[in-house]
CSV table of N, CA and C in Angstrom, one decimal:
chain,number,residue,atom,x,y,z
O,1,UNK,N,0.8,-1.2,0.0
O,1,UNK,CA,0.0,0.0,0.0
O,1,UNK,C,0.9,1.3,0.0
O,2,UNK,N,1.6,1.3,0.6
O,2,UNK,CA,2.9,2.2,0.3
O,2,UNK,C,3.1,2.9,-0.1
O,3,UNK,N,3.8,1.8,-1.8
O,3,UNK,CA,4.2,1.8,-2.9
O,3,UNK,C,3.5,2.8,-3.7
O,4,UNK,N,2.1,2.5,-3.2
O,4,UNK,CA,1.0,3.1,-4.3
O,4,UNK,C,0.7,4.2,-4.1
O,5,UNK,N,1.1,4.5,-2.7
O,5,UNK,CA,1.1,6.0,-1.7
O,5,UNK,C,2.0,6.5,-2.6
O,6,UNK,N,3.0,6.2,-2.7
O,6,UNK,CA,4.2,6.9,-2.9
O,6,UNK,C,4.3,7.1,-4.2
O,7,UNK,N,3.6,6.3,-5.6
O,7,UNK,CA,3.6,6.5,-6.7
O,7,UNK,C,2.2,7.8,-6.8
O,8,UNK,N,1.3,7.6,-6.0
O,8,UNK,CA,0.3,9.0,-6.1
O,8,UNK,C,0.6,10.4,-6.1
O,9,UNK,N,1.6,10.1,-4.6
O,9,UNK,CA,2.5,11.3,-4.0
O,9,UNK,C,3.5,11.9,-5.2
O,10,UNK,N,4.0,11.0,-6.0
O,10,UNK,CA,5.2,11.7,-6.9
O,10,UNK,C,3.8,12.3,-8.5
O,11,UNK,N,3.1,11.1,-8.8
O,11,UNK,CA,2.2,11.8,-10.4
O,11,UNK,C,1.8,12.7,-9.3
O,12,UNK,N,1.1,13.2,-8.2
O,12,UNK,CA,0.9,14.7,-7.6
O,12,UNK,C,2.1,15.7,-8.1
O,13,UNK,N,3.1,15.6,-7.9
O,13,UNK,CA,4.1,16.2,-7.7
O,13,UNK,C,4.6,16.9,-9.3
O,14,UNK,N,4.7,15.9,-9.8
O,14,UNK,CA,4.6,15.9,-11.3
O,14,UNK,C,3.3,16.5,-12.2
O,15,UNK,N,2.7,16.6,-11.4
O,15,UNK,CA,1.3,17.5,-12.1
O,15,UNK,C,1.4,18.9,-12.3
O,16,UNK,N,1.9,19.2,-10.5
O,16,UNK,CA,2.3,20.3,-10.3
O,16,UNK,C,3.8,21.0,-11.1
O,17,UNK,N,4.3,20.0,-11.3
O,17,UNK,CA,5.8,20.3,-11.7
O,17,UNK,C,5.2,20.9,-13.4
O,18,UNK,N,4.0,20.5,-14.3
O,18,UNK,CA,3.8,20.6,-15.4
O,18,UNK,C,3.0,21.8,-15.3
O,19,UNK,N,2.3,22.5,-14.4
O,19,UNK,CA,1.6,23.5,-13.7
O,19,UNK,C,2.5,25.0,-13.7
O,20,UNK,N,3.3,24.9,-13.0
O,20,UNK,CA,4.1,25.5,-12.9
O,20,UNK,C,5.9,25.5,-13.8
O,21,UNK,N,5.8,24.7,-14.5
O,21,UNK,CA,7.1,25.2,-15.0
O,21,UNK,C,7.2,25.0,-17.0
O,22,UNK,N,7.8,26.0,-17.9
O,22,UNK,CA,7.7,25.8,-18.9
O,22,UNK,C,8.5,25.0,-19.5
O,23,UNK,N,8.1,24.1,-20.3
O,23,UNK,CA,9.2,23.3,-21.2
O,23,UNK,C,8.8,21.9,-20.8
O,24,UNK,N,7.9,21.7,-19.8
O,24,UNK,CA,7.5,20.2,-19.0
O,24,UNK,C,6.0,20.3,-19.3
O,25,UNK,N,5.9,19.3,-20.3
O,25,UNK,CA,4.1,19.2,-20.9
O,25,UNK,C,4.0,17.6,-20.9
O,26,UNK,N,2.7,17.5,-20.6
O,26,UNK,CA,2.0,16.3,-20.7
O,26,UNK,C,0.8,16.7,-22.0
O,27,UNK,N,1.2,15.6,-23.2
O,27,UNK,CA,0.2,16.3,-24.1
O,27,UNK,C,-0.7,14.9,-24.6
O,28,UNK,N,-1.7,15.0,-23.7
O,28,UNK,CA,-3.1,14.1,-24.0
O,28,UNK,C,-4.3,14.7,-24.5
O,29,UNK,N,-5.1,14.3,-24.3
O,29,UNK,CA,-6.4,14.6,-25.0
O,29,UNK,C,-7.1,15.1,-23.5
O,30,UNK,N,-7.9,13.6,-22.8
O,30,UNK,CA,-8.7,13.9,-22.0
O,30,UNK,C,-7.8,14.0,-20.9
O,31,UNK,N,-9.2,14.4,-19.7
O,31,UNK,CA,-8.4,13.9,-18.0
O,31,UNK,C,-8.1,13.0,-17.8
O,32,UNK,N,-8.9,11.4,-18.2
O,32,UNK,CA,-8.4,10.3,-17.7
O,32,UNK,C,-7.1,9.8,-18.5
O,33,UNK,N,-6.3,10.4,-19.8
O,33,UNK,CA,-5.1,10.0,-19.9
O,33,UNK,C,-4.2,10.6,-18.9
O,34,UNK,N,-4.7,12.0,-18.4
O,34,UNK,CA,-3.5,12.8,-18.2
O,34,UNK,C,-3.2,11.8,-16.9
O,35,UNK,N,-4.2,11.9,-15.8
O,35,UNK,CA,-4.1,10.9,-14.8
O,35,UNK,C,-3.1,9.3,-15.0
O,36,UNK,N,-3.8,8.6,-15.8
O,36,UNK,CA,-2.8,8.0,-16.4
O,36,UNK,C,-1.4,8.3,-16.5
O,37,UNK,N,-1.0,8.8,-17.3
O,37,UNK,CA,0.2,9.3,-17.8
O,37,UNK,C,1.0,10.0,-16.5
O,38,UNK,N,0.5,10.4,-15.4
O,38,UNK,CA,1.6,11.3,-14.6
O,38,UNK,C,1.5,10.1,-13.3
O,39,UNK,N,0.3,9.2,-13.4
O,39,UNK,CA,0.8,7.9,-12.9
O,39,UNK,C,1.9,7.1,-13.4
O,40,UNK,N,1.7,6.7,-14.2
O,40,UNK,CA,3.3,6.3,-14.8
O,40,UNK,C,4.3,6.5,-14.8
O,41,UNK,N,4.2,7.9,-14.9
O,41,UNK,CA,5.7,8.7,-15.0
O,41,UNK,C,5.7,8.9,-13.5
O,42,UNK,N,5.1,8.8,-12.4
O,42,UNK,CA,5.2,9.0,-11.3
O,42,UNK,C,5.8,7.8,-10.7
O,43,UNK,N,5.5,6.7,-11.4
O,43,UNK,CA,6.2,5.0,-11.2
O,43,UNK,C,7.2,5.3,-11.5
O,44,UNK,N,7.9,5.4,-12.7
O,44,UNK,CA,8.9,5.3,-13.2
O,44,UNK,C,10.1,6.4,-12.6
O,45,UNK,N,9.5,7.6,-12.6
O,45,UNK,CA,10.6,8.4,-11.3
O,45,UNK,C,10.7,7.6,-10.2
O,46,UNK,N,9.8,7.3,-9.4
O,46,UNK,CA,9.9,6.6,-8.3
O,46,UNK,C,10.8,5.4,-8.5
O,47,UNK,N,11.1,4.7,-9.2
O,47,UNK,CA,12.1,3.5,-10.0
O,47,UNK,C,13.2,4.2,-10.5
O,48,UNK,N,13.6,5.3,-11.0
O,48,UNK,CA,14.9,5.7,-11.6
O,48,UNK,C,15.4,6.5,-10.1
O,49,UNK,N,14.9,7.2,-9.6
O,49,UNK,CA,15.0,7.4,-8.1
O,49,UNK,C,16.0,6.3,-6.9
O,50,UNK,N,14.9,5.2,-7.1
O,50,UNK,CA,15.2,4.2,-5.9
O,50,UNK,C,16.3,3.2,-6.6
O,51,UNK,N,16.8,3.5,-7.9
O,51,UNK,CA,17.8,2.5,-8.3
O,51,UNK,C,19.0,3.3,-8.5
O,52,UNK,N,18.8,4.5,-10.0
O,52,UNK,CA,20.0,5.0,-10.1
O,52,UNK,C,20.7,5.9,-9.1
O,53,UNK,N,19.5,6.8,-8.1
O,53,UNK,CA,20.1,7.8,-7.6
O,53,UNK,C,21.1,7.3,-6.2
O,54,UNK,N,20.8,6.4,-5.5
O,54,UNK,CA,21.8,5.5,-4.7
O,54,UNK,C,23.4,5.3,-5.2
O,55,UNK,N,23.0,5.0,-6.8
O,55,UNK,CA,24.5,4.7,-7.2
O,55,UNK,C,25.7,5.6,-7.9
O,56,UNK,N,24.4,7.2,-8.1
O,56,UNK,CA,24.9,8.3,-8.3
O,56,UNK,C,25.6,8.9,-7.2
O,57,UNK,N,24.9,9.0,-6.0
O,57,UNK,CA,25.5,9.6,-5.0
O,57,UNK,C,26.8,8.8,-4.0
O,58,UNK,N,26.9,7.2,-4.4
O,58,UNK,CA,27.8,6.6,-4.3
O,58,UNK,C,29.4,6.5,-5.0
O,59,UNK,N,29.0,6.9,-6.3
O,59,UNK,CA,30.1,6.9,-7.2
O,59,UNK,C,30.4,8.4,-7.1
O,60,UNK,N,29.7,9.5,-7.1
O,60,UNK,CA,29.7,10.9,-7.2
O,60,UNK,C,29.7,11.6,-5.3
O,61,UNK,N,30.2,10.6,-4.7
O,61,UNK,CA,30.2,11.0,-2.9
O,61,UNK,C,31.3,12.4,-3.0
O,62,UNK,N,32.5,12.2,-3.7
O,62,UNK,CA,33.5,13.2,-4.0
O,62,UNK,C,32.6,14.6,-4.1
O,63,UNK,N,32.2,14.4,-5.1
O,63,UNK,CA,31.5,15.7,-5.7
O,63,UNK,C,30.6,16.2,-4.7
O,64,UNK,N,30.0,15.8,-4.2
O,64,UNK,CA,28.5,15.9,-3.1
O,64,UNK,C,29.2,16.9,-2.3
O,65,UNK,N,31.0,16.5,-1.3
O,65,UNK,CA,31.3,17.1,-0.7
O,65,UNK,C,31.8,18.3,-0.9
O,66,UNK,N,32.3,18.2,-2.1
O,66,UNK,CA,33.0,19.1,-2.5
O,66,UNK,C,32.5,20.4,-3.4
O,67,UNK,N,31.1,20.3,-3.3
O,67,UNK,CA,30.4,21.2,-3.9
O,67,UNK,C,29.5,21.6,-2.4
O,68,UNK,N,29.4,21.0,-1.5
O,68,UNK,CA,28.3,21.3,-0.3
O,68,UNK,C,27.0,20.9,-0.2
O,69,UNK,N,26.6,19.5,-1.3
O,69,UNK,CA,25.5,18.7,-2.0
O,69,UNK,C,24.9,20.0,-3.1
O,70,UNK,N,25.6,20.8,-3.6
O,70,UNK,CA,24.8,21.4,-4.4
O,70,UNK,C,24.8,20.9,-5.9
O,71,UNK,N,26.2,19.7,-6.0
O,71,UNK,CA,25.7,18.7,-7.1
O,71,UNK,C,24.3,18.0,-7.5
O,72,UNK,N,23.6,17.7,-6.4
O,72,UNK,CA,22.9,16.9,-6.1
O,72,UNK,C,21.1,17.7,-6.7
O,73,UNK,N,21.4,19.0,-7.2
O,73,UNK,CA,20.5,19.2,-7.8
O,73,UNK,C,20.5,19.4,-9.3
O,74,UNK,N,22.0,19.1,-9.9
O,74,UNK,CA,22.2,18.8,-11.1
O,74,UNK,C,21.8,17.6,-11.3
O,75,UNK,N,22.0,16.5,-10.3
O,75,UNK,CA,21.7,15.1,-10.6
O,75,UNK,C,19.8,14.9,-10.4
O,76,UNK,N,19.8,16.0,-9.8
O,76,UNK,CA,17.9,15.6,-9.5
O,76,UNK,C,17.7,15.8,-11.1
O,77,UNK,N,17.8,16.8,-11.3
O,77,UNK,CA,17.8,17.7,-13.0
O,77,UNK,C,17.6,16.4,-14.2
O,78,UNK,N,19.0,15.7,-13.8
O,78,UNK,CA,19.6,14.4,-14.8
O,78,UNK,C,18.7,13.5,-14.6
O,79,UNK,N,18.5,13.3,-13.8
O,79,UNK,CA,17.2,11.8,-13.2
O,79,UNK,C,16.1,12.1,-13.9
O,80,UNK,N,15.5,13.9,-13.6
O,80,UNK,CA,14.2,14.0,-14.5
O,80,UNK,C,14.5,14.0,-15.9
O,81,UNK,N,15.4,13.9,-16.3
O,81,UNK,CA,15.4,14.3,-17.7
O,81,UNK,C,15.6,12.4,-18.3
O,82,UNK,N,16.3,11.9,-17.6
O,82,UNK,CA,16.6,10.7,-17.3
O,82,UNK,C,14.7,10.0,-17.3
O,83,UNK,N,14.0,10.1,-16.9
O,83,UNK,CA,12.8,9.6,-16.3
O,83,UNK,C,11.4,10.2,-18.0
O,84,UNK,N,12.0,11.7,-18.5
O,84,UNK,CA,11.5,11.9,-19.4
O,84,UNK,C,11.6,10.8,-20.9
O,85,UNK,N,12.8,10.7,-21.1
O,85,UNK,CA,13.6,9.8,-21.7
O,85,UNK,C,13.0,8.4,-22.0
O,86,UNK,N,13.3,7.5,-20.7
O,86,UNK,CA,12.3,6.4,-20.6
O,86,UNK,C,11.0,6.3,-21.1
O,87,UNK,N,9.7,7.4,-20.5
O,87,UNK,CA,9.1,7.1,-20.9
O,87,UNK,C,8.4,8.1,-22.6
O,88,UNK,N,9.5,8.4,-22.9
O,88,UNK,CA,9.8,8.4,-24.5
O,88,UNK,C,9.7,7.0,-25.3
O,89,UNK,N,10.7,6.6,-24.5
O,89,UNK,CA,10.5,5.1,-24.7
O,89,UNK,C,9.4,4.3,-24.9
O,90,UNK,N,8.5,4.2,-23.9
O,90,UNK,CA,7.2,3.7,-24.3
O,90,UNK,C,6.2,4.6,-24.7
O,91,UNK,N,6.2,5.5,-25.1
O,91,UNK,CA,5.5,6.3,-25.7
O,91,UNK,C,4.2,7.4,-25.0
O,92,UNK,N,5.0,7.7,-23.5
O,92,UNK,CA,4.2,7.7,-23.4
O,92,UNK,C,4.2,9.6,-23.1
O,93,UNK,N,3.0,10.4,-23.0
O,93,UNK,CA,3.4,11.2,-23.7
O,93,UNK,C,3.4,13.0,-22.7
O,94,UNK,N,4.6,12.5,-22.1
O,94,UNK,CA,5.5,13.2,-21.1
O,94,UNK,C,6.5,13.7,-21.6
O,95,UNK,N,6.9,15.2,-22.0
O,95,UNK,CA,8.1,15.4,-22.1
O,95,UNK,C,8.9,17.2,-21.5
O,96,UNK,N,10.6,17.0,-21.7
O,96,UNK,CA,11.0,18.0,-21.2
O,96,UNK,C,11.7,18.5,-22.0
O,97,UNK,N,12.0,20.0,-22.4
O,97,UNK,CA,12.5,20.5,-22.9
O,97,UNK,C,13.9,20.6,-22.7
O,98,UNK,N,14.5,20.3,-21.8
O,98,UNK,CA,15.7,20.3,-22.2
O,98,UNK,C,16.5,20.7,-20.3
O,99,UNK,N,17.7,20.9,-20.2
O,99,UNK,CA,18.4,21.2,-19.0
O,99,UNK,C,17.6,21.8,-17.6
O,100,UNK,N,17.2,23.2,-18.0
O,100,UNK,CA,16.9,24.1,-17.3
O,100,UNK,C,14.9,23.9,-17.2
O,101,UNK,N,14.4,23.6,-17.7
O,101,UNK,CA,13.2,22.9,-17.4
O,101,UNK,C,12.7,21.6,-16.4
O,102,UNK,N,13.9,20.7,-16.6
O,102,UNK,CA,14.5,19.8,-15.9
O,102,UNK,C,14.9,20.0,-14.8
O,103,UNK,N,15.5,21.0,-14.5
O,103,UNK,CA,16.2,21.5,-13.0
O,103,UNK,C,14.9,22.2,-12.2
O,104,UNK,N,14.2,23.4,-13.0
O,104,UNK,CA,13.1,23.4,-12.4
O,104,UNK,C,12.1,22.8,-12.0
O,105,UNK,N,12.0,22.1,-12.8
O,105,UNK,CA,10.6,20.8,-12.2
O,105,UNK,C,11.2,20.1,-11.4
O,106,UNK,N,12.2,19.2,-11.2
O,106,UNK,CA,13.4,18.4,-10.0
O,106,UNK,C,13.1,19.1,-8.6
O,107,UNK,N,13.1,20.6,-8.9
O,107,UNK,CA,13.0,21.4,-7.3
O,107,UNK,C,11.5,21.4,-7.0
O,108,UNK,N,10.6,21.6,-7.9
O,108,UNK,CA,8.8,21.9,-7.5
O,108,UNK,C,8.8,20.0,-7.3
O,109,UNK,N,9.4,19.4,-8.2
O,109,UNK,CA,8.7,17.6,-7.8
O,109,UNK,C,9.5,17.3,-6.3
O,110,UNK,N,10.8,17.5,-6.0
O,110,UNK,CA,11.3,17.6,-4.8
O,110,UNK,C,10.1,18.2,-3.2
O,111,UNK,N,10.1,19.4,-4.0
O,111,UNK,CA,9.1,20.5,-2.8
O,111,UNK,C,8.2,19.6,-2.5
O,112,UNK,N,7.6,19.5,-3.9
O,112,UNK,CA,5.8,19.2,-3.8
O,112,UNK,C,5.7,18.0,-2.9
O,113,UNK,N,7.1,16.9,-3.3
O,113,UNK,CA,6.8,15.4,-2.9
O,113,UNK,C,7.3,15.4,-1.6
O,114,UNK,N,8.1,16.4,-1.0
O,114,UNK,CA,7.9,17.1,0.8
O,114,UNK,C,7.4,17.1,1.5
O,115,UNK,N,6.3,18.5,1.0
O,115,UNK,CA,5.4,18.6,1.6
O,115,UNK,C,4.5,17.2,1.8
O,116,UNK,N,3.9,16.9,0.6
O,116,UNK,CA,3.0,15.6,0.8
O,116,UNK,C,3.4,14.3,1.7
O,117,UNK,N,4.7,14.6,1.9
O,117,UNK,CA,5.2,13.1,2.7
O,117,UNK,C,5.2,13.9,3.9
O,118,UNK,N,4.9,14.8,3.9
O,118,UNK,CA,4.4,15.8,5.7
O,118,UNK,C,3.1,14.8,6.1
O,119,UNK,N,2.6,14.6,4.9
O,119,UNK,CA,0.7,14.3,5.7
O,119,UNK,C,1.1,12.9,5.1
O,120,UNK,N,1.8,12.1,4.9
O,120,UNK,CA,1.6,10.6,5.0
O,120,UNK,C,2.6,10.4,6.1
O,121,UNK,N,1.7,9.1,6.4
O,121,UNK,CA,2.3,8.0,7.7
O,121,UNK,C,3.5,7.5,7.6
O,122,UNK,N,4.3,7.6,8.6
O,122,UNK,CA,5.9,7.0,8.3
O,122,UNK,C,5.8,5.5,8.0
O,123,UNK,N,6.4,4.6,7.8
O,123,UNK,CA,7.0,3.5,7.6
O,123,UNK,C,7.1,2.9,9.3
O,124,UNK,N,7.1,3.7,10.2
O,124,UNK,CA,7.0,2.8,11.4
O,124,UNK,C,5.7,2.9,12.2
O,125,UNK,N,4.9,4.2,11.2
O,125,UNK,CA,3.7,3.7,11.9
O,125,UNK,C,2.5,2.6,11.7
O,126,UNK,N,3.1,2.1,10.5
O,126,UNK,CA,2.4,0.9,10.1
O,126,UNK,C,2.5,0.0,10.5
């Protein structure tokens, strides 16, 4: 149940990130694709997230320190663009314009998926 929290919480975040920033569009028809579609891509961040970003901040530990973690919002940046990418791949129809649309949406989907994990239940209160 979670999982499913947590994929809600991120297509939230991602909705808002298309809301607010230019160059980040979801281009469907109706509402029930868009839902669709920022569910997905809310999976699949959540999956490029929990796999690559571990091995980023592992291999790139140097850099983390040596910038103050302020690397670590170029890597958020990479992941989204990384995450757009993919689901290019399956066609599905989420995309980003390029670096700096990427870095902005990384900080609103960071914020948004914050706050929202303010009002869900931790992991040990289950």
């Amino acid at each position: 149940m979670s999982l499913i929290i947590r994929v809600i919480a991120n297509a939230l975040a991602l909705w808002v990130a298309v809301l607010l920033v230019d160059g980040i569009d979801v281009s469907t028809q109706d509402t029930t694709s868009q839902v669709i579609t920022f569910l997905v891509v809310g999976a699949i961040f959540g999956v490029v997230n929990a796999v690559i970003k571990p091995i980023v901040k592992t291999v790139g530990c140097l850099f983390y320190a040596l910038t103050l973690g302020l690397i670590g919002l170029v890597v958020n940046a990479l992941l989204f663009l990384l995450t757009a990418w993919i689901a290019g791949l399956f066609d599905i129809p989420f995309h980003v314009d390029g670096f700096w649309p990427a870095f902005w949406g990384a900080i609103v989907v960071t914020i948004v998926s914050w706050v929202v994990s303010m009002f869900l239940p931790d992991k040990k209160d289950s």
